[in-house]
PDB file of C-alpha atoms in Angstrom:
ATOM      1  CA  ILE A  30      -0.040  -0.079  -0.014  1.00 66.00           C
ATOM      2  CA  LEU A  31       1.457   3.392  -1.164  1.00 75.00           C
ATOM      3  CA  ASN A  32       1.673   6.219   1.461  1.00 88.00           C
ATOM      4  CA  VAL A  33       1.137   9.612   0.382  1.00 94.00           C
ATOM      5  CA  GLU A  34       1.013  12.130   3.214  1.00 95.00           C
ATOM      6  CA  GLN A  35       0.071  15.792   3.230  1.00 97.00           C
ATOM      7  CA  SER A  36       0.628  18.360   5.763  1.00 97.00           C
ATOM      8  CA  PRO A  37      -0.738  20.377   7.356  1.00 96.00           C
ATOM      9  CA  GLN A  38      -4.294  18.971   7.099  1.00 95.00           C
ATOM     10  CA  SER A  39      -5.686  22.582   7.157  1.00 95.00           C
ATOM     11  CA  LEU A  40      -4.419  26.063   7.144  1.00 95.00           C
ATOM     12  CA  HIS A  41      -5.709  29.554   7.615  1.00 97.00           C
ATOM     13  CA  VAL A  42      -3.900  32.464   6.394  1.00 97.00           C
ATOM     14  CA  GLN A  43      -4.583  36.166   5.955  1.00 97.00           C
ATOM     15  CA  GLU A  44      -5.057  37.659   2.392  1.00 97.00           C
ATOM     16  CA  GLY A  45      -1.574  38.788   1.082  1.00 97.00           C
ATOM     17  CA  ASP A  46       0.276  36.056   3.146  1.00 97.00           C
ATOM     18  CA  SER A  47       2.515  33.533   1.289  1.00 97.00           C
ATOM     19  CA  THR A  48       2.258  29.941   2.535  1.00 96.00           C
ATOM     20  CA  ASN A  49       3.517  26.400   1.591  1.00 95.00           C
ATOM     21  CA  PHE A  50       2.401  22.908   2.215  1.00 94.00           C
ATOM     22  CA  THR A  51       4.095  19.582   1.807  1.00 97.00           C
ATOM     23  CA  CYS A  52       3.481  16.300   0.156  1.00 97.00           C
ATOM     24  CA  SER A  53       5.650  13.263   0.936  1.00 97.00           C
ATOM     25  CA  PHE A  54       5.543  10.022  -1.161  1.00 94.00           C
ATOM     26  CA  PRO A  55       7.443   6.899  -1.766  1.00 89.00           C
ATOM     27  CA  SER A  56      10.878   7.575  -3.140  1.00 84.00           C
ATOM     28  CA  SER A  57      11.017   4.275  -5.082  1.00 82.00           C
ATOM     29  CA  ASN A  58       9.081   3.337  -8.353  1.00 81.00           C
ATOM     30  CA  PHE A  59       8.567   7.128  -8.911  1.00 85.00           C
ATOM     31  CA  TYR A  60       7.072   8.315 -12.294  1.00 86.00           C
ATOM     32  CA  ALA A  61       5.218  11.399 -11.628  1.00 89.00           C
ATOM     33  CA  LEU A  62       3.785  13.589  -8.891  1.00 93.00           C
ATOM     34  CA  HIS A  63       0.585  15.426  -9.407  1.00 93.00           C
ATOM     35  CA  TRP A  64      -0.791  18.550  -7.680  1.00 96.00           C
ATOM     36  CA  TYR A  65      -4.722  19.188  -7.864  1.00 95.00           C
ATOM     37  CA  ARG A  66      -6.791  22.075  -6.545  1.00 96.00           C
ATOM     38  CA  TRP A  67     -10.319  21.203  -5.425  1.00 94.00           C
ATOM     39  CA  GLU A  68     -12.658  23.967  -4.815  1.00 92.00           C
ATOM     40  CA  THR A  69     -15.957  23.298  -3.244  1.00 86.00           C
ATOM     41  CA  ALA A  70     -18.764  22.228  -5.603  1.00 83.00           C
ATOM     42  CA  LYS A  71     -16.216  22.220  -8.469  1.00 89.00           C
ATOM     43  CA  SER A  72     -14.008  19.644 -10.220  1.00 89.00           C
ATOM     44  CA  PRO A  73     -10.664  18.987  -8.985  1.00 91.00           C
ATOM     45  CA  GLU A  74      -8.310  20.823 -11.312  1.00 92.00           C
ATOM     46  CA  ALA A  75      -4.771  19.732 -12.313  1.00 90.00           C
ATOM     47  CA  LEU A  76      -2.137  22.317 -11.381  1.00 95.00           C
ATOM     48  CA  PHE A  77       1.122  20.546 -11.968  1.00 94.00           C
ATOM     49  CA  VAL A  78       2.499  17.120 -13.147  1.00 91.00           C
ATOM     50  CA  MET A  79       6.057  16.886 -12.050  1.00 93.00           C
ATOM     51  CA  THR A  80       8.294  14.076 -13.185  1.00 91.00           C
ATOM     52  CA  LEU A  81      12.001  15.186 -12.836  1.00 91.00           C
ATOM     53  CA  ASN A  82      13.987  15.429  -9.477  1.00 93.00           C
ATOM     54  CA  GLY A  83      14.622  19.114  -8.952  1.00 93.00           C
ATOM     55  CA  ASP A  84      11.769  20.157 -11.085  1.00 93.00           C
ATOM     56  CA  GLU A  85      10.165  23.554 -10.293  1.00 96.00           C
ATOM     57  CA  LYS A  86       6.870  24.511 -11.918  1.00 96.00           C
ATOM     58  CA  LYS A  87       5.150  27.779 -11.694  1.00 96.00           C
ATOM     59  CA  LYS A  88       1.623  28.896 -12.516  1.00 94.00           C
ATOM     60  CA  GLY A  89       0.805  32.474 -11.677  1.00 95.00           C
ATOM     61  CA  ARG A  90       1.397  32.848  -7.943  1.00 97.00           C
ATOM     62  CA  ILE A  91       1.506  29.130  -7.387  1.00 97.00           C
ATOM     63  CA  SER A  92       4.658  27.079  -7.579  1.00 97.00           C
ATOM     64  CA  ALA A  93       5.909  23.608  -6.752  1.00 98.00           C
ATOM     65  CA  THR A  94       9.245  21.796  -6.325  1.00 97.00           C
ATOM     66  CA  LEU A  95       9.933  18.226  -6.401  1.00 97.00           C
ATOM     67  CA  ASN A  96      12.468  15.999  -4.726  1.00 96.00           C
ATOM     68  CA  THR A  97      12.288  12.466  -5.965  1.00 94.00           C
ATOM     69  CA  LYS A  98      15.254  11.133  -3.920  1.00 94.00           C
ATOM     70  CA  GLU A  99      13.848  11.927  -0.625  1.00 94.00           C
ATOM     71  CA  GLY A 100      10.258  11.761  -1.750  1.00 94.00           C
ATOM     72  CA  TYR A 101       8.785  15.163  -1.007  1.00 96.00           C
ATOM     73  CA  SER A 102       7.164  18.103  -2.980  1.00 97.00           C
ATOM     74  CA  TYR A 103       6.306  21.492  -1.839  1.00 98.00           C
ATOM     75  CA  LEU A 104       3.464  23.751  -3.125  1.00 98.00           C
ATOM     76  CA  TYR A 105       3.875  27.435  -2.548  1.00 97.00           C
ATOM     77  CA  ILE A 106       1.188  30.177  -2.947  1.00 97.00           C
ATOM     78  CA  LYS A 107       2.699  33.621  -2.932  1.00 97.00           C
ATOM     79  CA  GLY A 108       0.379  36.634  -1.840  1.00 97.00           C
ATOM     80  CA  SER A 109      -2.603  34.326  -1.043  1.00 97.00           C
ATOM     81  CA  GLN A 110      -6.092  35.578  -2.217  1.00 97.00           C
ATOM     82  CA  PRO A 111      -9.450  34.475  -1.129  1.00 96.00           C
ATOM     83  CA  GLU A 112     -10.027  32.699  -4.365  1.00 95.00           C
ATOM     84  CA  ASP A 113      -7.039  30.443  -3.549  1.00 96.00           C
ATOM     85  CA  SER A 114      -9.166  28.911  -0.771  1.00 97.00           C
ATOM     86  CA  ALA A 115      -9.508  25.382  -1.732  1.00 96.00           C
ATOM     87  CA  THR A 116      -8.312  21.779  -0.938  1.00 95.00           C
ATOM     88  CA  TYR A 117      -4.844  20.984  -2.471  1.00 97.00           C
ATOM     89  CA  LEU A 118      -4.289  17.291  -3.279  1.00 96.00           C
ATOM     90  CA  CYS A 119      -1.247  15.587  -4.241  1.00 96.00           C
ATOM     91  CA  ALA A 120      -1.084  12.299  -6.030  1.00 93.00           C
ATOM     92  CA  PHE A 121       1.665   9.729  -6.684  1.00 91.00           C
ATOM     93  CA  TYR A 122       1.863   8.082  -9.992  1.00 86.00           C
ATOM     94  CA  PRO A 123       4.013   5.077 -10.441  1.00 81.00           C
ATOM     95  CA  GLY A 124       3.604   4.430 -14.043  1.00 73.00           C
ATOM     96  CA  ALA A 125       5.025   1.336 -15.442  1.00 64.00           C
ATOM     97  CA  GLY A 126       1.719  -0.198 -16.330  1.00 64.00           C
ATOM     98  CA  SER A 127      -0.160   1.000 -13.346  1.00 65.00           C
ATOM     99  CA  TYR A 128      -2.584   3.590 -13.959  1.00 67.00           C
ATOM    100  CA  GLN A 129      -3.646   4.201 -10.485  1.00 77.00           C
ATOM    101  CA  LEU A 130      -2.892   7.541  -8.705  1.00 84.00           C
ATOM    102  CA  THR A 131      -2.587   7.410  -4.994  1.00 89.00           C
ATOM    103  CA  PHE A 132      -4.048  10.567  -3.366  1.00 92.00           C
ATOM    104  CA  GLY A 133      -3.065  12.288  -0.057  1.00 94.00           C
ATOM    105  CA  LYS A 134      -5.842  13.422   1.989  1.00 93.00           C
ATOM    106  CA  GLY A 135      -5.226  17.009   0.995  1.00 94.00           C
ATOM    107  CA  THR A 136      -4.519  20.468   2.661  1.00 96.00           C
ATOM    108  CA  LYS A 137      -7.584  22.638   2.937  1.00 95.00           C
ATOM    109  CA  LEU A 138      -6.594  26.291   2.609  1.00 97.00           C
ATOM    110  CA  SER A 139      -8.701  29.089   3.838  1.00 97.00           C
ATOM    111  CA  VAL A 140      -7.659  32.586   2.883  1.00 97.00           C
ATOM    112  CA  ILE A 141      -9.345  35.345   5.228  1.00 95.00           C
ATOM    113  CA  PRO A 142      -9.928  38.674   3.396  1.00 93.00           C
TER     114      PRO A 142
ATOM    115  CA  SER B  13      -7.854  18.964 -21.659  1.00 71.00           C
ATOM    116  CA  ALA B  14     -11.036  16.994 -21.326  1.00 78.00           C
ATOM    117  CA  VAL B  15     -14.468  18.244 -20.074  1.00 85.00           C
ATOM    118  CA  ILE B  16     -16.280  15.761 -17.892  1.00 91.00           C
ATOM    119  CA  SER B  17     -19.973  16.079 -17.221  1.00 92.00           C
ATOM    120  CA  GLN B  18     -21.360  14.112 -14.351  1.00 94.00           C
ATOM    121  CA  LYS B  19     -24.902  13.664 -13.199  1.00 95.00           C
ATOM    122  CA  PRO B  20     -26.608  13.755 -10.636  1.00 96.00           C
ATOM    123  CA  SER B  21     -24.461  16.412  -8.835  1.00 94.00           C
ATOM    124  CA  ARG B  22     -26.185  15.398  -5.542  1.00 95.00           C
ATOM    125  CA  ASP B  23     -28.825  13.181  -4.184  1.00 96.00           C
ATOM    126  CA  ILE B  24     -30.308  11.927  -0.967  1.00 96.00           C
ATOM    127  CA  CYS B  25     -31.320   8.293  -1.110  1.00 95.00           C
ATOM    128  CA  GLN B  26     -32.987   5.741   1.221  1.00 96.00           C
ATOM    129  CA  ARG B  27     -31.104   2.819   2.518  1.00 96.00           C
ATOM    130  CA  GLY B  28     -31.454  -0.224   0.382  1.00 97.00           C
ATOM    131  CA  THR B  29     -31.969   1.641  -2.741  1.00 97.00           C
ATOM    132  CA  SER B  30     -29.634   1.847  -5.754  1.00 97.00           C
ATOM    133  CA  LEU B  31     -28.483   4.937  -7.601  1.00 97.00           C
ATOM    134  CA  THR B  32     -26.834   5.195 -10.986  1.00 98.00           C
ATOM    135  CA  ILE B  33     -24.320   8.039 -11.739  1.00 98.00           C
ATOM    136  CA  GLN B  34     -23.614   8.994 -15.238  1.00 97.00           C
ATOM    137  CA  CYS B  35     -20.426  10.385 -16.766  1.00 96.00           C
ATOM    138  CA  GLN B  36     -19.780  11.888 -20.210  1.00 94.00           C
ATOM    139  CA  VAL B  37     -16.401  13.103 -21.441  1.00 90.00           C
ATOM    140  CA  ASP B  38     -16.151  15.481 -24.394  1.00 80.00           C
ATOM    141  CA  SER B  39     -13.015  13.838 -25.935  1.00 77.00           C
ATOM    142  CA  GLN B  40     -11.653  10.473 -26.161  1.00 69.00           C
ATOM    143  CA  VAL B  41      -9.409  10.049 -22.982  1.00 78.00           C
ATOM    144  CA  THR B  42      -7.416   6.877 -22.735  1.00 78.00           C
ATOM    145  CA  MET B  43      -8.727   5.767 -19.454  1.00 84.00           C
ATOM    146  CA  MET B  44     -11.833   6.350 -17.294  1.00 90.00           C
ATOM    147  CA  PHE B  45     -11.976   5.872 -13.564  1.00 92.00           C
ATOM    148  CA  TRP B  46     -14.498   6.163 -10.804  1.00 95.00           C
ATOM    149  CA  TYR B  47     -13.301   7.533  -7.247  1.00 94.00           C
ATOM    150  CA  ARG B  48     -14.828   7.882  -4.025  1.00 95.00           C
ATOM    151  CA  GLN B  49     -13.995  10.394  -1.245  1.00 92.00           C
ATOM    152  CA  GLN B  50     -15.607   9.487   2.171  1.00 92.00           C
ATOM    153  CA  PRO B  51     -15.676  12.118   4.650  1.00 88.00           C
ATOM    154  CA  GLY B  52     -12.087  13.019   6.074  1.00 84.00           C
ATOM    155  CA  GLN B  53     -10.519  10.504   3.694  1.00 88.00           C
ATOM    156  CA  SER B  54      -8.434  10.505   0.592  1.00 86.00           C
ATOM    157  CA  LEU B  55      -9.742  10.134  -2.849  1.00 89.00           C
ATOM    158  CA  THR B  56      -9.804   6.475  -3.468  1.00 91.00           C
ATOM    159  CA  LEU B  57      -9.848   4.546  -6.696  1.00 91.00           C
ATOM    160  CA  ILE B  58     -13.028   2.358  -7.016  1.00 95.00           C
ATOM    161  CA  ALA B  59     -12.286   0.932 -10.400  1.00 94.00           C
ATOM    162  CA  THR B  60     -11.119   1.492 -13.868  1.00 91.00           C
ATOM    163  CA  ALA B  61     -13.935   1.514 -16.521  1.00 93.00           C
ATOM    164  CA  ASN B  62     -13.044  -0.644 -19.540  1.00 89.00           C
ATOM    165  CA  GLN B  63     -14.695  -0.022 -22.756  1.00 90.00           C
ATOM    166  CA  GLY B  64     -17.010  -3.040 -23.717  1.00 86.00           C
ATOM    167  CA  SER B  65     -15.845  -5.291 -20.940  1.00 88.00           C
ATOM    168  CA  GLU B  66     -15.936  -5.716 -17.148  1.00 91.00           C
ATOM    169  CA  ALA B  67     -14.453  -3.022 -15.062  1.00 93.00           C
ATOM    170  CA  THR B  68     -11.250  -3.581 -13.062  1.00 92.00           C
ATOM    171  CA  TYR B  69     -11.886  -3.181  -9.395  1.00 95.00           C
ATOM    172  CA  GLU B  70      -9.521  -2.124  -6.590  1.00 91.00           C
ATOM    173  CA  SER B  71      -9.192  -4.197  -3.397  1.00 90.00           C
ATOM    174  CA  GLY B  72     -12.298  -3.741  -1.415  1.00 93.00           C
ATOM    175  CA  PHE B  73     -14.556  -2.822  -4.177  1.00 95.00           C
ATOM    176  CA  VAL B  74     -16.740  -5.614  -5.808  1.00 96.00           C
ATOM    177  CA  ILE B  75     -18.826  -5.573  -9.009  1.00 96.00           C
ATOM    178  CA  ASP B  76     -22.114  -6.612  -7.068  1.00 97.00           C
ATOM    179  CA  LYS B  77     -21.824  -3.258  -5.047  1.00 97.00           C
ATOM    180  CA  PHE B  78     -20.615  -1.039  -7.685  1.00 97.00           C
ATOM    181  CA  PRO B  79     -21.468  -2.198 -11.181  1.00 97.00           C
ATOM    182  CA  ILE B  80     -19.816  -0.049 -13.845  1.00 97.00           C
ATOM    183  CA  SER B  81     -20.406   0.087 -17.620  1.00 95.00           C
ATOM    184  CA  ARG B  82     -18.502   1.781 -20.313  1.00 94.00           C
ATOM    185  CA  PRO B  83     -20.317   1.016 -23.667  1.00 93.00           C
ATOM    186  CA  ASN B  84     -18.038   3.559 -25.614  1.00 90.00           C
ATOM    187  CA  LEU B  85     -14.935   5.663 -25.098  1.00 88.00           C
ATOM    188  CA  THR B  86     -16.734   8.732 -23.928  1.00 90.00           C
ATOM    189  CA  PHE B  87     -19.473   7.400 -21.552  1.00 94.00           C
ATOM    190  CA  SER B  88     -19.520   5.326 -18.381  1.00 96.00           C
ATOM    191  CA  THR B  89     -22.039   4.745 -15.415  1.00 97.00           C
ATOM    192  CA  LEU B  90     -21.501   3.767 -11.878  1.00 98.00           C
ATOM    193  CA  THR B  91     -24.164   2.191  -9.827  1.00 98.00           C
ATOM    194  CA  VAL B  92     -24.024   2.224  -6.052  1.00 98.00           C
ATOM    195  CA  SER B  93     -26.330  -0.911  -5.052  1.00 97.00           C
ATOM    196  CA  ASN B  94     -28.205  -1.565  -1.860  1.00 97.00           C
ATOM    197  CA  MET B  95     -26.998   1.656  -0.297  1.00 97.00           C
ATOM    198  CA  SER B  96     -26.211   2.049   3.317  1.00 96.00           C
ATOM    199  CA  PRO B  97     -25.196   5.264   5.270  1.00 95.00           C
ATOM    200  CA  GLU B  98     -21.640   4.163   4.958  1.00 95.00           C
ATOM    201  CA  ASP B  99     -21.900   4.825   1.221  1.00 96.00           C
ATOM    202  CA  SER B 100     -22.582   8.578   1.750  1.00 96.00           C
ATOM    203  CA  SER B 101     -19.617  10.092  -0.088  1.00 96.00           C
ATOM    204  CA  ILE B 102     -18.721  12.130  -2.966  1.00 95.00           C
ATOM    205  CA  TYR B 103     -18.260   9.984  -6.187  1.00 97.00           C
ATOM    206  CA  LEU B 104     -15.939  11.326  -8.772  1.00 95.00           C
ATOM    207  CA  CYS B 105     -15.698  10.277 -12.578  1.00 95.00           C
ATOM    208  CA  SER B 106     -12.391  10.919 -14.078  1.00 92.00           C
ATOM    209  CA  GLY B 107     -10.685  10.578 -17.466  1.00 89.00           C
ATOM    210  CA  GLY B 108      -6.940  10.026 -17.675  1.00 81.00           C
ATOM    211  CA  LEU B 109      -4.082  10.188 -20.026  1.00 74.00           C
ATOM    212  CA  ALA B 110      -2.145   7.087 -19.683  1.00 65.00           C
ATOM    213  CA  TYR B 111       1.255   8.490 -20.531  1.00 63.00           C
ATOM    214  CA  THR B 112       1.406  11.033 -17.512  1.00 65.00           C
ATOM    215  CA  GLY B 113      -1.418   9.742 -15.504  1.00 66.00           C
ATOM    216  CA  GLU B 114      -2.985  13.215 -15.537  1.00 76.00           C
ATOM    217  CA  LEU B 115      -6.621  13.071 -14.784  1.00 83.00           C
ATOM    218  CA  PHE B 116      -9.574  15.317 -15.643  1.00 89.00           C
ATOM    219  CA  PHE B 117     -12.438  15.114 -13.062  1.00 91.00           C
ATOM    220  CA  GLY B 118     -16.208  15.722 -13.186  1.00 90.00           C
ATOM    221  CA  GLU B 119     -17.896  17.740 -10.494  1.00 91.00           C
ATOM    222  CA  GLY B 120     -18.618  14.881  -8.401  1.00 93.00           C
ATOM    223  CA  SER B 121     -21.835  13.271  -7.368  1.00 96.00           C
ATOM    224  CA  ARG B 122     -22.551  13.787  -3.518  1.00 95.00           C
ATOM    225  CA  LEU B 123     -24.577  11.165  -2.092  1.00 96.00           C
ATOM    226  CA  THR B 124     -26.326  11.077   1.296  1.00 96.00           C
ATOM    227  CA  VAL B 125     -27.870   7.917   2.275  1.00 96.00           C
ATOM    228  CA  LEU B 126     -30.396   8.008   5.052  1.00 95.00           C
TER     229      LEU B 126
END
């Protein structure tokens, strides 16, 4: 059973603050690490698909880094806005004929105006 | 990217009844999957929907409880049979690209079983 852990479980920040959270995953049999944003009553939306050790990806104010050797990824949000309030999920993808993503429980971010 | 339409978006059901959730994808994704998120838990894969054949179920999920159909590349249904309150969850349909595993999700069906 693959173990994908996310921390913290929930987070409250003031508008304008920067924040980050963590995803840890197995460092063996790695193919890709995914980040999704899930807003209430909407579909989970893919943010990043990360495959290479040392990868850093950016989308507007959101960025993510990847360390496959030690099995962790960080998601950063710069200057949080109320519209960033959502649950952020990471998912481990082993590839190699397995099409199953293993998700963490998510970090629920609330940005207070 | 793919747009995935799922219905119903929510329902309140009585114990012992069954409910079928429909999923339509607007383009031909490689894979289609059904996930469940119980309160406070991770998104958990129920099964892979295979076109024209029986779905592939994950450990802990069986066809009698969660029959799945996929008659063509872009449509699938999940039935939650003989529901109990423990089946109260969000059920999500997703379409995936096999190369990267990236998933596109429907908006989910929130089921409450009384």
